[in-house]
Structures are given as C-alpha cells and as structure tokens.
Coordinates of C-alpha atoms in Angstrom, one line a residue:
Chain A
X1 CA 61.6 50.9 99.0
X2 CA 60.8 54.4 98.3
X3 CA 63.5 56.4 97.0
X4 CA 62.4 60.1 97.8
X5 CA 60.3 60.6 100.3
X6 CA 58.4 63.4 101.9
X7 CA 57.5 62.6 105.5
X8 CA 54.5 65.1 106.2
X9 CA 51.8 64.1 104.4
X10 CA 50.0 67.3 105.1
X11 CA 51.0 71.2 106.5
X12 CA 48.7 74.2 107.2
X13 CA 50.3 77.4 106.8
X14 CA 48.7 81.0 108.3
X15 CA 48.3 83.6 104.7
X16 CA 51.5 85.7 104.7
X17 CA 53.8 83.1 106.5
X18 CA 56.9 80.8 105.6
X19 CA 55.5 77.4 104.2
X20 CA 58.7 74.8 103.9
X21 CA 58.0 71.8 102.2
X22 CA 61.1 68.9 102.6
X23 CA 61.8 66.3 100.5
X24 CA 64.6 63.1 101.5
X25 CA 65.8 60.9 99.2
X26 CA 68.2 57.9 99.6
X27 CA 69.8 57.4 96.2
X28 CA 73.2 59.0 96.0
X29 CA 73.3 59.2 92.0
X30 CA 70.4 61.8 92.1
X31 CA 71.9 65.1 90.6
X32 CA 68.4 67.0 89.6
X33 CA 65.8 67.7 91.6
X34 CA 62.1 69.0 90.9
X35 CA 58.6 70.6 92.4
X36 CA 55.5 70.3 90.9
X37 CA 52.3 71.5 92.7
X38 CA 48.9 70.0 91.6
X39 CA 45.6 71.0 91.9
X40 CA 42.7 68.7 92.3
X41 CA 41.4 66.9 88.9
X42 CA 44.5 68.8 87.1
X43 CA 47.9 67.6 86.1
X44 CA 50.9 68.2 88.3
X45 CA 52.5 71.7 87.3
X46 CA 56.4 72.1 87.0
X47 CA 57.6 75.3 89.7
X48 CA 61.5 75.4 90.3
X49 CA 64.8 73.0 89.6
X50 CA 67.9 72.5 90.8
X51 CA 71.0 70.8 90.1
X52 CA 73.1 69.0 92.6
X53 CA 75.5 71.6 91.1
X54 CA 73.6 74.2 93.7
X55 CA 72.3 74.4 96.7
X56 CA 69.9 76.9 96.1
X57 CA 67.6 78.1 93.8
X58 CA 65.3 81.3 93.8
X59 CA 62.3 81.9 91.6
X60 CA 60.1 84.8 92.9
X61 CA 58.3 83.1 96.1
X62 CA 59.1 79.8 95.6
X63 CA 63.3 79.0 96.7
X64 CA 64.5 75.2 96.6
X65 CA 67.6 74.2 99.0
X66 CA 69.5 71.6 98.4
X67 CA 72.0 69.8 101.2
X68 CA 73.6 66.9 99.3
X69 CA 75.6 65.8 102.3
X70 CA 72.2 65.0 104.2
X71 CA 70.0 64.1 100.9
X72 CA 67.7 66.4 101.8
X73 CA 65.8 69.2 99.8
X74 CA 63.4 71.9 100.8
X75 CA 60.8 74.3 99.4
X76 CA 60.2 77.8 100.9
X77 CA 57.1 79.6 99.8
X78 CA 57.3 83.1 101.0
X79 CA 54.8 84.4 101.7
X80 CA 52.2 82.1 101.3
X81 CA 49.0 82.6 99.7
X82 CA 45.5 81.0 99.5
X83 CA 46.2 80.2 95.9
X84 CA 49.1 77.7 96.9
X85 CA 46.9 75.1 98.5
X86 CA 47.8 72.0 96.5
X87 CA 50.0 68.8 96.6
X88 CA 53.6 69.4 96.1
X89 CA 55.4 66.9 94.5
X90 CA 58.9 66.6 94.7
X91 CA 61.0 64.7 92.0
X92 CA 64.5 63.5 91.7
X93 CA 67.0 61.9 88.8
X94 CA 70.1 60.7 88.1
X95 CA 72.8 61.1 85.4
X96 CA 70.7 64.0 84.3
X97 CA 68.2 61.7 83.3
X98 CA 64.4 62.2 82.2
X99 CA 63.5 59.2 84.3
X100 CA 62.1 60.8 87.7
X101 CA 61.3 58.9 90.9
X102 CA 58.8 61.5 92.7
X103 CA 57.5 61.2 96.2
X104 CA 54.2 60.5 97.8
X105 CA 53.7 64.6 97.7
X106 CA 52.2 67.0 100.7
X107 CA 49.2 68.5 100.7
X108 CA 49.4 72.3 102.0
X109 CA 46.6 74.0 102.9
X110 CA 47.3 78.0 103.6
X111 CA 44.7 79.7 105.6
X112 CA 43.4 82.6 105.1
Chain B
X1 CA 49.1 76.7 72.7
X2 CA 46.7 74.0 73.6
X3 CA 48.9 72.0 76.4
X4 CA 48.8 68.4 76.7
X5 CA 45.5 66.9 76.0
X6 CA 44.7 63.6 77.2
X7 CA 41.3 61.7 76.4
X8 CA 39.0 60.0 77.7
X9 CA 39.3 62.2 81.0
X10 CA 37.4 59.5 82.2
X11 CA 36.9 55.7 81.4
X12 CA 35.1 52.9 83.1
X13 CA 35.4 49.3 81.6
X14 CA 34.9 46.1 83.1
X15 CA 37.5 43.9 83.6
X16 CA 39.0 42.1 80.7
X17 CA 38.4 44.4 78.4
X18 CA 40.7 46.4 75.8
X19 CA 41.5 50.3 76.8
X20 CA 43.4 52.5 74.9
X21 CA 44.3 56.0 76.6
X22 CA 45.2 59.1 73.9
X23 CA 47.8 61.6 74.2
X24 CA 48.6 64.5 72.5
X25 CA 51.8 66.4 72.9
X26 CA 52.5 69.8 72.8
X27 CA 53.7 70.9 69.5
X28 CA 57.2 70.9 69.1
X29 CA 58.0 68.8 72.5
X30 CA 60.5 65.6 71.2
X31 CA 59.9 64.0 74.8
X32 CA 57.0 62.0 75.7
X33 CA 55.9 60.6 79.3
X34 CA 53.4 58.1 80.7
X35 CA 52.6 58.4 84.1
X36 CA 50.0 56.4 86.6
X37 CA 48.9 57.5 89.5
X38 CA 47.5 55.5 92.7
X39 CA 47.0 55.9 96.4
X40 CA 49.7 53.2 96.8
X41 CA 52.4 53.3 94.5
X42 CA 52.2 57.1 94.0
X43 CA 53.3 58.9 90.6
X44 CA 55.2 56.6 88.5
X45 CA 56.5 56.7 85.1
X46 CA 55.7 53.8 82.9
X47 CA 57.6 54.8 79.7
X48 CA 59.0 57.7 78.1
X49 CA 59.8 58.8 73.9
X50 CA 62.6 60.6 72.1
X51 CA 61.3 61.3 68.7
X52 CA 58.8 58.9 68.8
X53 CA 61.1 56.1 70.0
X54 CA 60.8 54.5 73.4
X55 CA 63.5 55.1 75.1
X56 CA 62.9 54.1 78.8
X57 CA 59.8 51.1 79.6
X58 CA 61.3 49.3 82.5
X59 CA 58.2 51.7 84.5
X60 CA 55.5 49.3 82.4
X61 CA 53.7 46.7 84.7
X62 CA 53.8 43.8 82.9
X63 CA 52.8 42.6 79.3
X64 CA 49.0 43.9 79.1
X65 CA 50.4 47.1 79.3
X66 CA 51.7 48.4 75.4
X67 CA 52.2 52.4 74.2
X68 CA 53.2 53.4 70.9
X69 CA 54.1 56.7 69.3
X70 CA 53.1 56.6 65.6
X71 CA 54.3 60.3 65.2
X72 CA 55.4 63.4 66.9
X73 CA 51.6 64.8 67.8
X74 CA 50.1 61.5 69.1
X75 CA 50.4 58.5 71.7
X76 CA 48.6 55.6 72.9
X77 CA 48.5 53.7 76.0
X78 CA 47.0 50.1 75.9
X79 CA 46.2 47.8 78.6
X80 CA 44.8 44.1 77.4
X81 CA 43.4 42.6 79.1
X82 CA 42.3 45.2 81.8
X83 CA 42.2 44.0 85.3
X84 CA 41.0 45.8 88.7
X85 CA 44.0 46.8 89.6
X86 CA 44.7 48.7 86.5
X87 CA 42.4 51.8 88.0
X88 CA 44.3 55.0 88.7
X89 CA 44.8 58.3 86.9
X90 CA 46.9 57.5 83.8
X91 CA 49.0 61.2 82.9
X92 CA 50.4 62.3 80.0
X93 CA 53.4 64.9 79.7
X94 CA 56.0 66.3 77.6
X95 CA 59.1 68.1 77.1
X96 CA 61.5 69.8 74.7
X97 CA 65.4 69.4 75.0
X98 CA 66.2 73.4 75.4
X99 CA 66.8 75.3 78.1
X100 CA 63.6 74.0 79.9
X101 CA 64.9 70.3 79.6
X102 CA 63.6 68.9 82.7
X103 CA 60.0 70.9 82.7
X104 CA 57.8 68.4 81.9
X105 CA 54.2 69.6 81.1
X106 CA 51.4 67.3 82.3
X107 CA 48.3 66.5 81.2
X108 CA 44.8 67.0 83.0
X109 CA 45.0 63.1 83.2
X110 CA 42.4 60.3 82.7
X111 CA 41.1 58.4 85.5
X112 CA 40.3 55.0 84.9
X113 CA 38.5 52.7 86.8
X114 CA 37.9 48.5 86.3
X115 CA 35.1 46.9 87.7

C-alpha cells in the first residue's frame, strides 16, 4: 500500500504560469516532508522542506503547503519556466527520521 | 566539490552473477543512502549509514543483497546471486547532520540490468 502518493502522473504547464504539484500521504506519524525534481539520466535533486511544524514554506519560486488535517501537500512553482520540466518527487518521514517513503513522482512538462 | 559519484553508471551481468555497485560520498557527509529505482516499486531506500554504521536495512530485499561502509569516503552495494529482477537504477546519496539535515544529495545513479 503506497504511503505517499501523487495522483497525476503527469501536468503541462503554459511558460509564465502557476504549476502546483500535490502530494497525499496516509501515514499520520509523517512530520517532514520533501521535493526533489530529477532530470533524465541524473539523480533526484533536493528543492524545499517542511516540517509538520508549518504549513508553508517559501524558497524563491518554488512554495510547499502543507494541510496536516487533510494529509495533503502541494508545490507551487511560480512562474514556471522551460528549465523545470522534470519529475518531482515528493518524500515524507516520520519522527524526524532519515528513512523517507517518496511517491511515484509527476512528470511536468512547461511549454514554452 | 565533486558530488556523489557512483560507478559503474552502467552494468549488465547475466543472471547469477556477483555485482558490486560503488559509492563515494561527499566529503564530510556522516549519512549514507542506498536507493533502487523501478517502474514498479518506485524510489526506495534499501539501507542507510551513520558513521559508517548501518543504521536502518529493513529497505534490503532479501539476503543476496549486502552493503558495507569500510570508511567515511566509500560504499559498496552487493547483490549474489543476481537475478532478473534485480534490474533498476541503484542511487547513491548523502547527508551531513547541520542545518541541511534532511537534504540528501543523490548520485547520477547506476543502471543495472540482468539478463
């Protein structure tokens, strides 16, 4: 049974437009929460964090939301560039544990 | 600073044989990761190190699979015997306990295939 999920296997965005990525997961003792994005024959590549602590974090384009009540996160890329076409991994522990559980990922492709 | 570097990026045994993936850390990092990758199962982690001591393997198949950590700049993966189903993109990452805790840096990965 898959643990954190991210239902959209794929998304295509418009250059200059919102992209929001969401992420589910069912395990209640998650408390930390990560993206990676990954380019084709590369490894994945950390981007933002957040604790169950917050419900948001900011980091230049790239903002992670996090609703605890629903066990649902989200990433906003604003605006969205060409270079951001990649899989986007999201990534979840608990205790504040190194051992991650990460989802199938999504694939976005942002047009030019 | 040279990142993670993984070798072979690529490997192709036939099944039954010995394989042994290579990992080397960033310089300084006291966490160590093993990843696989597959269309079905996804990213998973196999085992992770803490100073050169596993500290997490319930991620590891089963038996063929073994790592080690001899010291702080070098890891090995073995699977023995391989089998078919072994084939996916093994990663390697690591981390530091500072401020950047839960950034784990990744490898460019080896892709392994068993015929």
């Amino acid at each position: 049974d898959q643990q954190v999920k991210q239902n959209s296997p794929s998304l295509s965005v418009q250059e200059g437009r919102i992209s929001i990525l969401n992420c589910d997961y069912t395990n209640s003792m998650f408390d930390y929460f990560l993206w990676y994005k990954k380019y084709p024959a590369e490894g994945p590549t950390f981007l933002i964090s957040i604790s169950s602590i917050k419900d948001k974090n900011e980091d230049g384009r790239f903002t992670v939301f996090l609703n605890k009540s629903a066990k649902h996160l989200s990433l906003h890329i604003v605006p969205s560039q060409p270079g951001d076409s990649a899989v986007y991994f999201c990534a979840a522990s608990g205790n504040y544990g190194q051992n991650f559980v990460f989802g199938p990922g999504t694939r976005l492709s942002v047009l030019p | 600073d040279a990142g993670v570097i993984q070798s072979p990026r690529h490997e192709v045994t036939e099944m039954g044989q010995e394989v042994t993936l290579r990992c080397k850390p960033i310089s300084g990092h006291d966490y160590l990761f093993w990843y696989r990758q597959t269309m079905m199962r996804g990213l998973e982690l196999l085992i992770y190190f803490n100073n050169n001591v596993p500290i997490d393997d319930s991620g590891m198949p089963e038996d063929r699979f073994s790592a080690k950590m001899p010291n702080a700049s070098f890891s090995t993966l073995k699977i023995q015997p391989s089998e078919p189903r072994d084939s996916a993109v093994y990663f390697c990452a690591s981390s530091l306990r500072d401020t950047d805790f839960y950034e784990q840096y990744f490898g460019p990965g080896t892709r392994l295939t068993v015929t």
